[in-house]
Structure formats: C-alpha cells, structure tokens
mmCIF file of C-alpha atoms and ligand atoms in Angstrom:
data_model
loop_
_atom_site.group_PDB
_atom_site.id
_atom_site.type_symbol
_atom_site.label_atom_id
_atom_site.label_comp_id
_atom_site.label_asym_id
_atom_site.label_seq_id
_atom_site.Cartn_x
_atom_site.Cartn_y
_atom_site.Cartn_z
ATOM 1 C CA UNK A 273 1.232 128.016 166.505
ATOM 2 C CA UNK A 274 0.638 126.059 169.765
ATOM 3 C CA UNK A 275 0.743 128.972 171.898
ATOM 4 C CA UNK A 276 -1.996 130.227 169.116
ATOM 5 C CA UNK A 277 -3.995 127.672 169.665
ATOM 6 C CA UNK A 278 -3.951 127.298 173.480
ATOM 7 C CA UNK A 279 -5.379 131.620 173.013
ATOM 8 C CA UNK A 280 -7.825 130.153 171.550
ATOM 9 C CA UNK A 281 -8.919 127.551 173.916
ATOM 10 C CA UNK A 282 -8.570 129.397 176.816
ATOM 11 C CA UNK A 283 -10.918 131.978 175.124
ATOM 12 C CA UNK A 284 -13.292 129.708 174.467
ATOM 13 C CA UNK A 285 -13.458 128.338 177.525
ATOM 14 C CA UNK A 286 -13.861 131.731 179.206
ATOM 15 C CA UNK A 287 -16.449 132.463 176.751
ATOM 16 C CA UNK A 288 -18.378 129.574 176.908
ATOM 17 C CA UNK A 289 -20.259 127.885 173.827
ATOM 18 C CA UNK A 290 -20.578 130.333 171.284
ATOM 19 C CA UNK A 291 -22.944 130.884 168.291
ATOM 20 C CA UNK A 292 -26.268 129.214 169.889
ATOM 21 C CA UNK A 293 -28.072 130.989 167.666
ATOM 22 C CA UNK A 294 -27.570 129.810 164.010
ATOM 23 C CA UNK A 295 -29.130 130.939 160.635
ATOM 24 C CA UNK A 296 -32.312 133.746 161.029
ATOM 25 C CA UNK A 297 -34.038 134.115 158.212
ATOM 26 C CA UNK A 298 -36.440 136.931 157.404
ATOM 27 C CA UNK A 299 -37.658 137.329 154.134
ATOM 28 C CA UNK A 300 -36.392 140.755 152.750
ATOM 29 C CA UNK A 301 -39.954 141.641 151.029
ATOM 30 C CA UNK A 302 -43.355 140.897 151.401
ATOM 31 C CA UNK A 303 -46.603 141.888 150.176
ATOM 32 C CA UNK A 304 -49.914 143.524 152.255
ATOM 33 C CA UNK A 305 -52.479 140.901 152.480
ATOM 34 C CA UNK A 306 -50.318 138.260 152.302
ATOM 35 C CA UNK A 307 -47.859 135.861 154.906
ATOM 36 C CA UNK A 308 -44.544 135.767 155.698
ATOM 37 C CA UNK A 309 -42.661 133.008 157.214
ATOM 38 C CA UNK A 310 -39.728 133.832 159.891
ATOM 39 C CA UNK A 311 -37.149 130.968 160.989
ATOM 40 C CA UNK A 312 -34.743 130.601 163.792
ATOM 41 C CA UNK A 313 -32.229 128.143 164.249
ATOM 42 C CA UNK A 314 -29.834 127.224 167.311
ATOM 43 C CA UNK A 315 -27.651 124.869 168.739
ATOM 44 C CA UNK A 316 -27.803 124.650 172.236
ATOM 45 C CA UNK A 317 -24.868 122.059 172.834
ATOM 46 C CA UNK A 318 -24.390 121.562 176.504
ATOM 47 C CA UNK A 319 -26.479 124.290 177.280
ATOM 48 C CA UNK A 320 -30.246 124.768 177.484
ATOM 49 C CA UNK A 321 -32.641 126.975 176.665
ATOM 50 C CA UNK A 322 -34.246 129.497 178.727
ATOM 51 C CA UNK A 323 -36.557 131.160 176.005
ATOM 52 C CA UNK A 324 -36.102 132.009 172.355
ATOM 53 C CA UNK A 325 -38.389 135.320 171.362
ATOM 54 C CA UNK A 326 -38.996 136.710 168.184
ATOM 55 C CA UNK A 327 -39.700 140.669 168.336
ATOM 56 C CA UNK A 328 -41.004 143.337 165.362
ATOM 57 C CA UNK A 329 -39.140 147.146 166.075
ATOM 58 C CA UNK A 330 -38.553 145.790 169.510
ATOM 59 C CA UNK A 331 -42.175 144.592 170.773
ATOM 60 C CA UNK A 332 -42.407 140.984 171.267
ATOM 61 C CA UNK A 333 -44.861 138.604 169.772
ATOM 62 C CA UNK A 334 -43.798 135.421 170.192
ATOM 63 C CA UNK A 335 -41.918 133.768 173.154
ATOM 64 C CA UNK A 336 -41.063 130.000 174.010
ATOM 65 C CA UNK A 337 -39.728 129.617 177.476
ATOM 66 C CA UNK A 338 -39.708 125.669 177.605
ATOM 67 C CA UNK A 339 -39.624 125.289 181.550
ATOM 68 C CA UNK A 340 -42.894 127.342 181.680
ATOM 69 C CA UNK A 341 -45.471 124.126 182.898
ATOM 70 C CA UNK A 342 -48.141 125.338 181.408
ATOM 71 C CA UNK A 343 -47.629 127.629 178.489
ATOM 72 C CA UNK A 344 -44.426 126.721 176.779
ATOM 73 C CA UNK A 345 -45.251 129.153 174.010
ATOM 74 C CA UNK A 346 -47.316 132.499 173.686
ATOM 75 C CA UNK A 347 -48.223 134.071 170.896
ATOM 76 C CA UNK A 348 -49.251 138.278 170.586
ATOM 77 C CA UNK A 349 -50.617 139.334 167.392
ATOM 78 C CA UNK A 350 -50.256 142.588 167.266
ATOM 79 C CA UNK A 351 -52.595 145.364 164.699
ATOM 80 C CA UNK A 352 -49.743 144.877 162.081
ATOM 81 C CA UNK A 353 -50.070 141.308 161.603
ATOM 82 C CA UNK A 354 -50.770 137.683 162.938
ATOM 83 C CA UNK A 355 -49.323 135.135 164.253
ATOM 84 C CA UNK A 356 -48.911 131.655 164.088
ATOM 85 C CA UNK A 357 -46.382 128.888 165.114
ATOM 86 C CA UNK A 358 -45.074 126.753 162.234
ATOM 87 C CA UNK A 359 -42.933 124.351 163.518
ATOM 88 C CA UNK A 360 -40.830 123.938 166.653
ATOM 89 C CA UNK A 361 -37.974 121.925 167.844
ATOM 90 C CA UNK A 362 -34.730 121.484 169.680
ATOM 91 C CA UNK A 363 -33.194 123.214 166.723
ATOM 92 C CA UNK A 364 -35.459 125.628 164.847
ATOM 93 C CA UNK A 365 -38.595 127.903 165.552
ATOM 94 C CA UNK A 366 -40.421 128.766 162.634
ATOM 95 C CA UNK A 367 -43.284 131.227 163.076
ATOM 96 C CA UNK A 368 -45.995 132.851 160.135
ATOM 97 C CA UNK A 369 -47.002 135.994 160.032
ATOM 98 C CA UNK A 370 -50.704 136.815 158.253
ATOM 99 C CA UNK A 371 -52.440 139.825 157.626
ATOM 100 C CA UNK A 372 -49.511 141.965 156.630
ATOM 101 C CA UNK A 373 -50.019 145.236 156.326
ATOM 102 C CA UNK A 374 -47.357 147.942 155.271
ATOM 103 C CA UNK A 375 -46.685 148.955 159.137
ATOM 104 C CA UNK A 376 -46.026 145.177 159.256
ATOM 105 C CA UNK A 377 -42.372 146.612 157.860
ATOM 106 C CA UNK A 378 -39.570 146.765 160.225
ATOM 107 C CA UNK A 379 -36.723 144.675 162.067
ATOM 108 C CA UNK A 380 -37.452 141.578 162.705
ATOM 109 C CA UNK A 381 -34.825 140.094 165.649
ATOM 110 C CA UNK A 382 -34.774 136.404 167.179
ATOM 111 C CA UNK A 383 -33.462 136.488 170.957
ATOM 112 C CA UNK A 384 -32.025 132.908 172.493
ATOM 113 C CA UNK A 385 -31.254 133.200 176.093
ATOM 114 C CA UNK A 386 -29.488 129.966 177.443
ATOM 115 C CA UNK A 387 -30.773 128.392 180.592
ATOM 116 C CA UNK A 388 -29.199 129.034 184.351
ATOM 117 C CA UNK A 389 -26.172 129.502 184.871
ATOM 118 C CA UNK A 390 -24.813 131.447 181.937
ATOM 119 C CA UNK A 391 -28.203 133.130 181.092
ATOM 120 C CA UNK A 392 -26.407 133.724 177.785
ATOM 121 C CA UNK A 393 -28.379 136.155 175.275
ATOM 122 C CA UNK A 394 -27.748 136.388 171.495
ATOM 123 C CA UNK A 395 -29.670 138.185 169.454
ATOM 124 C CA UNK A 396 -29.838 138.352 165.199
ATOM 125 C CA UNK A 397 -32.424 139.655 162.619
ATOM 126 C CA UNK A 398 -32.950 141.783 159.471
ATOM 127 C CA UNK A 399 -35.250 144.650 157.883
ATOM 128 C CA UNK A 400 -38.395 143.226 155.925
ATOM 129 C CA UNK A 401 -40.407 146.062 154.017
ATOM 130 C CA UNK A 402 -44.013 145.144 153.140
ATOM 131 C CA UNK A 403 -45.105 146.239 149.607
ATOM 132 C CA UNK A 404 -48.426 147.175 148.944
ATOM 133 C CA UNK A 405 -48.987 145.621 145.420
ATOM 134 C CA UNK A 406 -48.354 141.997 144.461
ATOM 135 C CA UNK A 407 -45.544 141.901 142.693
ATOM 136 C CA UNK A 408 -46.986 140.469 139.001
ATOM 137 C CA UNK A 409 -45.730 138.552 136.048
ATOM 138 C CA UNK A 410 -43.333 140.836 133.828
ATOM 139 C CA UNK A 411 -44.748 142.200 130.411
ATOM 140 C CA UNK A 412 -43.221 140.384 127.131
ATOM 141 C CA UNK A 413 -43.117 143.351 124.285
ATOM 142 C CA UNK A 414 -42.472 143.237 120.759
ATOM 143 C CA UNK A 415 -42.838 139.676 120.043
ATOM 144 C CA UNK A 416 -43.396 137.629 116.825
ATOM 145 C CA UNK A 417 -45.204 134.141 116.193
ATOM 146 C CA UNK A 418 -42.675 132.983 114.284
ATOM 147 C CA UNK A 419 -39.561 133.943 112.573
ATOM 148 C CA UNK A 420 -36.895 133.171 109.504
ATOM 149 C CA UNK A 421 -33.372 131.381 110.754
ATOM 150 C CA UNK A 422 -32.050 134.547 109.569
ATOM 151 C CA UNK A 423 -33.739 136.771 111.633
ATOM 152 C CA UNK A 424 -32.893 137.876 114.888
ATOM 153 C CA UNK A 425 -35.615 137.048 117.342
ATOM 154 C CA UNK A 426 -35.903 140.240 119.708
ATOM 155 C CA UNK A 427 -38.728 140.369 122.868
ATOM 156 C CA UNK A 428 -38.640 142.828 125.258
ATOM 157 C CA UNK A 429 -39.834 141.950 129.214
ATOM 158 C CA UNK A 430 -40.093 144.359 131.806
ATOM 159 C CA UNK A 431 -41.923 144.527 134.928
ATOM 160 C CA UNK A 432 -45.472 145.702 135.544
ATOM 161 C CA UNK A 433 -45.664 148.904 136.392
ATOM 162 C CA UNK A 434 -46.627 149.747 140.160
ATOM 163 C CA UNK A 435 -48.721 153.013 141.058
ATOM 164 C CA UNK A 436 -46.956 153.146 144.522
ATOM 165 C CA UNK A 437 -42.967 153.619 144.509
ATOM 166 C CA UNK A 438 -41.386 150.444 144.781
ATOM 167 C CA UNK A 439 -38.002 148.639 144.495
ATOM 168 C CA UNK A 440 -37.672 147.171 140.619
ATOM 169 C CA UNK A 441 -37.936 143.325 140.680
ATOM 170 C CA UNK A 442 -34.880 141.883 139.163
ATOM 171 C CA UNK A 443 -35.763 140.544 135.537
ATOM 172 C CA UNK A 444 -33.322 137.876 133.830
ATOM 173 C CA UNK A 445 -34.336 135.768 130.609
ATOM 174 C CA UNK A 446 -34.246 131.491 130.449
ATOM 175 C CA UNK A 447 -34.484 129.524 127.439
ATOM 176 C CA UNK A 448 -35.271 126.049 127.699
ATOM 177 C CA UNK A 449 -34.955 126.811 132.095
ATOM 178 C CA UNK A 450 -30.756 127.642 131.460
ATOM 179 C CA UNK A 451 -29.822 131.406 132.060
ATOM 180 C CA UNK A 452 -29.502 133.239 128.601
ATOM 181 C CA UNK A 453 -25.801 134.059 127.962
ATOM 182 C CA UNK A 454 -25.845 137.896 128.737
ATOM 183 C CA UNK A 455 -24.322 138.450 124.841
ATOM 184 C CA UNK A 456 -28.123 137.832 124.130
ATOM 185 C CA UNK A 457 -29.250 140.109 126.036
ATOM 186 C CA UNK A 458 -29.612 143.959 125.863
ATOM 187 C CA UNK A 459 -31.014 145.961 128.468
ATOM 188 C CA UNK A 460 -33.361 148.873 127.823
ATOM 189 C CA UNK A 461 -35.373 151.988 129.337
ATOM 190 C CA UNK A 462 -38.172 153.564 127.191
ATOM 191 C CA UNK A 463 -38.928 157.094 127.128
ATOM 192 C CA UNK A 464 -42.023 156.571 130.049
ATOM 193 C CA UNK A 465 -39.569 155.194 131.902
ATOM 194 C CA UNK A 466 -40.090 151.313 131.840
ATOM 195 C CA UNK A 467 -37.234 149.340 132.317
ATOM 196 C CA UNK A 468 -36.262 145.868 130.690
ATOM 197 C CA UNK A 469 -34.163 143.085 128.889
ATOM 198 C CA UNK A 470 -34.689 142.749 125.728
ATOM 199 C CA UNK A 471 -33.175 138.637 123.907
ATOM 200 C CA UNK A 472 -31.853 139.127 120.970
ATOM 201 C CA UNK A 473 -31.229 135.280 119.675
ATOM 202 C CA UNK A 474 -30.319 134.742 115.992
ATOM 203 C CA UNK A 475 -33.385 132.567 114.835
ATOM 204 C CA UNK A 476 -30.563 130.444 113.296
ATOM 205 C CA UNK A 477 -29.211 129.002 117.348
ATOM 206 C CA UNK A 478 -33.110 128.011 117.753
ATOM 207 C CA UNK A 479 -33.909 126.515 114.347
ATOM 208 C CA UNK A 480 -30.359 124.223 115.442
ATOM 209 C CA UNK A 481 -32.421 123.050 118.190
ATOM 210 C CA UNK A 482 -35.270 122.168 115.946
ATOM 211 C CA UNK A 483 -37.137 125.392 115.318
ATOM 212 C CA UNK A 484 -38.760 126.115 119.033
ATOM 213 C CA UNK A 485 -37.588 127.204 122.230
ATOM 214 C CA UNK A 486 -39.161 127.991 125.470
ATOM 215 C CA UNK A 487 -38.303 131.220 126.704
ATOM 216 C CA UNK A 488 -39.199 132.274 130.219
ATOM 217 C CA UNK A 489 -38.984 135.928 131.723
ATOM 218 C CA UNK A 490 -38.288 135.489 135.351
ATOM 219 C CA UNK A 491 -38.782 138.695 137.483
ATOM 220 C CA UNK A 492 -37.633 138.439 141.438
ATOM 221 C CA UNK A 493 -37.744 140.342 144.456
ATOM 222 C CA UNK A 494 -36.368 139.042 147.366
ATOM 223 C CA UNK A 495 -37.895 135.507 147.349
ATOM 224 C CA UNK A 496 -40.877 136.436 145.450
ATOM 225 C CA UNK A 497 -40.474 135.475 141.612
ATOM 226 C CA UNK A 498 -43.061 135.177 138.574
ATOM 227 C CA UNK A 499 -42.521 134.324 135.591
ATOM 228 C CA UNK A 500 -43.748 135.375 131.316
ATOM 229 C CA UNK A 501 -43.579 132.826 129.147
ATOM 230 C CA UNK A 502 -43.036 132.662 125.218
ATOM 231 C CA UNK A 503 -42.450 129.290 122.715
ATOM 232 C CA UNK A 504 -39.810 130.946 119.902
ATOM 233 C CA UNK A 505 -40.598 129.800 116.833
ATOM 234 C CA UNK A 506 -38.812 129.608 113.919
ATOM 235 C CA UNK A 507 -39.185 128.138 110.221
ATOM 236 C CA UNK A 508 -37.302 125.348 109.769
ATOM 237 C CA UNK A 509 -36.327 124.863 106.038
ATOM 238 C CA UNK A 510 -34.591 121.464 105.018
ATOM 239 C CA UNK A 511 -33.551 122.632 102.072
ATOM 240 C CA UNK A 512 -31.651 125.793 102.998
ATOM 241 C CA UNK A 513 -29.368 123.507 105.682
ATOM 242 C CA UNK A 514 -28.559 121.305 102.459
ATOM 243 C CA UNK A 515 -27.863 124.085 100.606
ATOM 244 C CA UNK A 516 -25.099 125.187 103.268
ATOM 245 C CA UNK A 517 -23.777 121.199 103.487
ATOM 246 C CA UNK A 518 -22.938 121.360 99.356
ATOM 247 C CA UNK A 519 -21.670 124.957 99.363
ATOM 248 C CA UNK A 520 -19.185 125.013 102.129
ATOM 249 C CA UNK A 521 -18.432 121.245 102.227
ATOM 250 C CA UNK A 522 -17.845 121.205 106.373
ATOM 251 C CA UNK A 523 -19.831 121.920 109.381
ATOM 252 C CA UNK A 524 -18.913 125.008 111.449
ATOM 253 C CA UNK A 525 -20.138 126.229 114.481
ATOM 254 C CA UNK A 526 -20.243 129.312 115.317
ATOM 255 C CA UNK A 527 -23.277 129.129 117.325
ATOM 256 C CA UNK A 528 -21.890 129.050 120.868
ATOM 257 C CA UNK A 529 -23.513 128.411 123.303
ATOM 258 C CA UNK A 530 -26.725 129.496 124.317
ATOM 259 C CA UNK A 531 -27.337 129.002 128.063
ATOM 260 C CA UNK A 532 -25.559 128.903 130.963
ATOM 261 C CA UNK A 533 -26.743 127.933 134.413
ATOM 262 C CA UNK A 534 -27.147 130.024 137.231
ATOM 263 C CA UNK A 535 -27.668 129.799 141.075
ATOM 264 C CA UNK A 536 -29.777 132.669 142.540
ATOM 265 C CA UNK A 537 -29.965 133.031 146.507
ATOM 266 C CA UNK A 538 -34.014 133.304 148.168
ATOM 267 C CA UNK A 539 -33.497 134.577 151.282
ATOM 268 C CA UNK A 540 -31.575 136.799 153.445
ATOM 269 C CA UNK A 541 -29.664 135.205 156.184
ATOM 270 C CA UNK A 542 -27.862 136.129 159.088
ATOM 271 C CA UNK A 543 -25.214 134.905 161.451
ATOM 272 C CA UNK A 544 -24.017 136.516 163.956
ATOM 273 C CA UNK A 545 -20.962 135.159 165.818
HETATM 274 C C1 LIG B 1147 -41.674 149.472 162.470
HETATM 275 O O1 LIG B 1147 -40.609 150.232 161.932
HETATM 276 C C2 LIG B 1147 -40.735 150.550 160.550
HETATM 277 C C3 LIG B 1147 -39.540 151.325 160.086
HETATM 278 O O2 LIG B 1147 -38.610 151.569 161.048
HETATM 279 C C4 LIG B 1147 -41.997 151.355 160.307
HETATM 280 O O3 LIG B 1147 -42.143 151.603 158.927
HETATM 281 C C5 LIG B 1147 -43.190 150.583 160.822
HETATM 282 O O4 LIG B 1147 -44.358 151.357 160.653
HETATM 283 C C6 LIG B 1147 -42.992 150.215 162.277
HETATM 284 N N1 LIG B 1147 -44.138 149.429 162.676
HETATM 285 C C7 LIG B 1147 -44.591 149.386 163.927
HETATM 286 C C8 LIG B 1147 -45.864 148.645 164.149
HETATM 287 O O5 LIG B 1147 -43.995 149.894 164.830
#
C-alpha cells in the first residue's frame, strides 16, 4: 500500500499537474440558422496559462493568449459560422457560435497550453452535427375531450416529420411534470412509418386525482426539447364512487402509482485525463 502510494507520487511529480483542462462541452446537435454555445473549463493550479484555443475540423477560430499586451483574445469567423465571446475567466471560456449552417458540423476541440516552463498541451472536444430543420413540437394523435372513469384514455405523440433525414428526437410522456410509469405507455410505428408513444391511463387513476390531468409530450434531441400539451379529462360521477363505498365496504387501491421522476442529461461532456 505505501509503496503504492509513493508510485503514485513520484508519478505525479514527474508528470506535473494533471487534468488542466476540465469539463468541454459541445452541444451534440444544433440547428442551421440558429447558435450554439461551446464551454471550456480548466484549472490551472500552480501553473499558468499560455493560450486556450478553440478549433472546428482543426482550423482555429478563437484563441486567448493572456500575456499578448494588446490583444488578449482574437476571434476568426469563419464561412460556416460566427463568433462571439461569452464569458471569460480564470476558469472557463465560453464562446457562441451564430449563423450555423450545416458545414458548421464537425469536431469541435478546446486546446490549453500551460505557460513557460512546462508548455503543457491538453486537448478535448466532441462531434456536433447541424440539422437543417428546427426540431418542432411532437404531434398528439387520437385524442378525446373527455372521457368515462372506465375508459382507458389513449393519445398517441410522435415527432414531426422532417423532409431531410434526420436522427429521431427522443419522445417520453409527463403527467402533472412526473415521468409516466412506462406500464402506461406503449410504443408504436404506423404503416407510413411514423414513430411514437402512445399513454394508455385508465380514466379511473385521473378521475382519483379529481377528473383532470396535465399531460405533456416532451420530444429531445441532444439539448434541444419541445414540448405537446393535453389537459385529460374525465367525468367525475359522485354517485358511482358511493356506489363502490356500499358495495365492497373497504377502500382498495389498486391504482399504483402513476409517475415517477426522472433525471435526463443536456449536454455532452468530456474529460479527458
Ligand atoms: C467539418 O467536418 C465535417 C465532418 O467531418 C463536415 O461535414 C463539415 O462540412 C466540415 N466543415 C468544414 C468547414 O470543414
């Protein structure tokens, strides 16, 4: 174990400070016309730094080079896209690009080289692919205004169909902003080849709740998401829950639950060691 350890901190010391360069973040998707923001982030420790460059299939367009007197920063648009410096700091460089076009797809990589005398270079990034069409709201189908407790309540959503190929957004169902329980939901294709989730909720679980629900149809790619939206009705009859108090003489739930919760990742992100 010690001798373990002292590996390791001879290593180290051989090495130098390691991971200067922290969390890059390039969105995996973005859309022509539109902006996409790129982040950096380091930790210089008891180093400094000599520049930090961002570059798109290996042409730079943005360097920071903080001993430089009089330009600390430049800034090359290129004919894919614009640029523009978001923030900056002694931890993080966050840059915009505008104007995206689909050649605006490729690798973006973030470069840190520490100051004199280790003139240490690291280096991380990630693929973003520029879509041509906005990705939309998904399509509700099949819908009712309102339903019995006895029915079950079934609404299709898929996403809007794009003329140019396309990855599918990924489509999941909230009620009441909780992740549906996937027992409620059934996935689909139709024969023109749309793709969806269809809820199937018993109209019973949302006349419990007092006979309306809102349901949202969330459909993501990458960090883009937009959402369909429908209030669940159902007709809520007094009598009927009387009815079931006399006749069975005890409450039982069956029911279960209807939600559950969900955490869902934005962005890509890299670290290299
Ligand atoms: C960058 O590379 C990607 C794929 O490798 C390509 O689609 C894109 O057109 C390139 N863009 C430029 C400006 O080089």
């Amino acid at each position: 174990m010690l001798v373990y350890t002292l590996v390791i901190l001879l290593f180290s010391s051989t090495t130098g400070a390691r991971n200067l360069l922290g969390r890059v973040e390039v969105p995996q998707f973005a859309f022509e016309g539109e902006k996409a923001t790129l982040r950096c982030t380091f930790n210089l420790r008891a180093t400094r730094l000599y520049s930090l460059k961002w570059y798109h299939n290996n042409t730079e367009f943005y360097r920071y080079v903080p001993t430089e007197r009089k330009r600390h920063f430049t800034l090359q648009s290129s004919s894919v896209f614009s640029v523009t410096e978001v923030f900056r700091s002694e931890r993080e460089v966050v840059v915009s690009l505008g104007k995206l076009r689909r050649g605006s797809s490729g690798h973006y990589r973030c470069e840190l080289i520490a100051e004199h005398p280790s003139f240490r270079t690291e280096a991380a990034g990630a693929f973003m692919t520029v879509l041509a069409e906005t990705l939309g709201p998904p399509v509700l189908v099949g819908g009712r205004e309102i339903y019995e407790p006895t029915e079950v309540i079934k609404v299709g959503c898929q996403a809007r169909v794009s003329s140019q190929p396309a990855p599918r957004p990924s489509l999941q169902w909230l009620i009441e902003g909780r992740k549906v329980d996937d027992r409620w939901i059934r996935p689909y294709a139709t024969p023109h080849g749309h793709h969806g989730i269809a809820l199937h909720v018993p109209g019973r679980l949302v006349a419990e709740e007092g006979g309306t629900m809102r349901a949202e149809c969330q459909a993501t790619l990458g960090t883009h998401r937009h959402s369909a939206y429908k209030v669940l009705r159902v007709r809520v009859r007094l009598i009927s829950y009387l009815d079931d108090y006399y006749s069975t003489g005890t409450t039982v739930h069956t029911s279960g639950s209807l939600v559950t919760t969900t955490v869902a990742a934005a962005v890509v992100v890299l670290k290299f060691p």
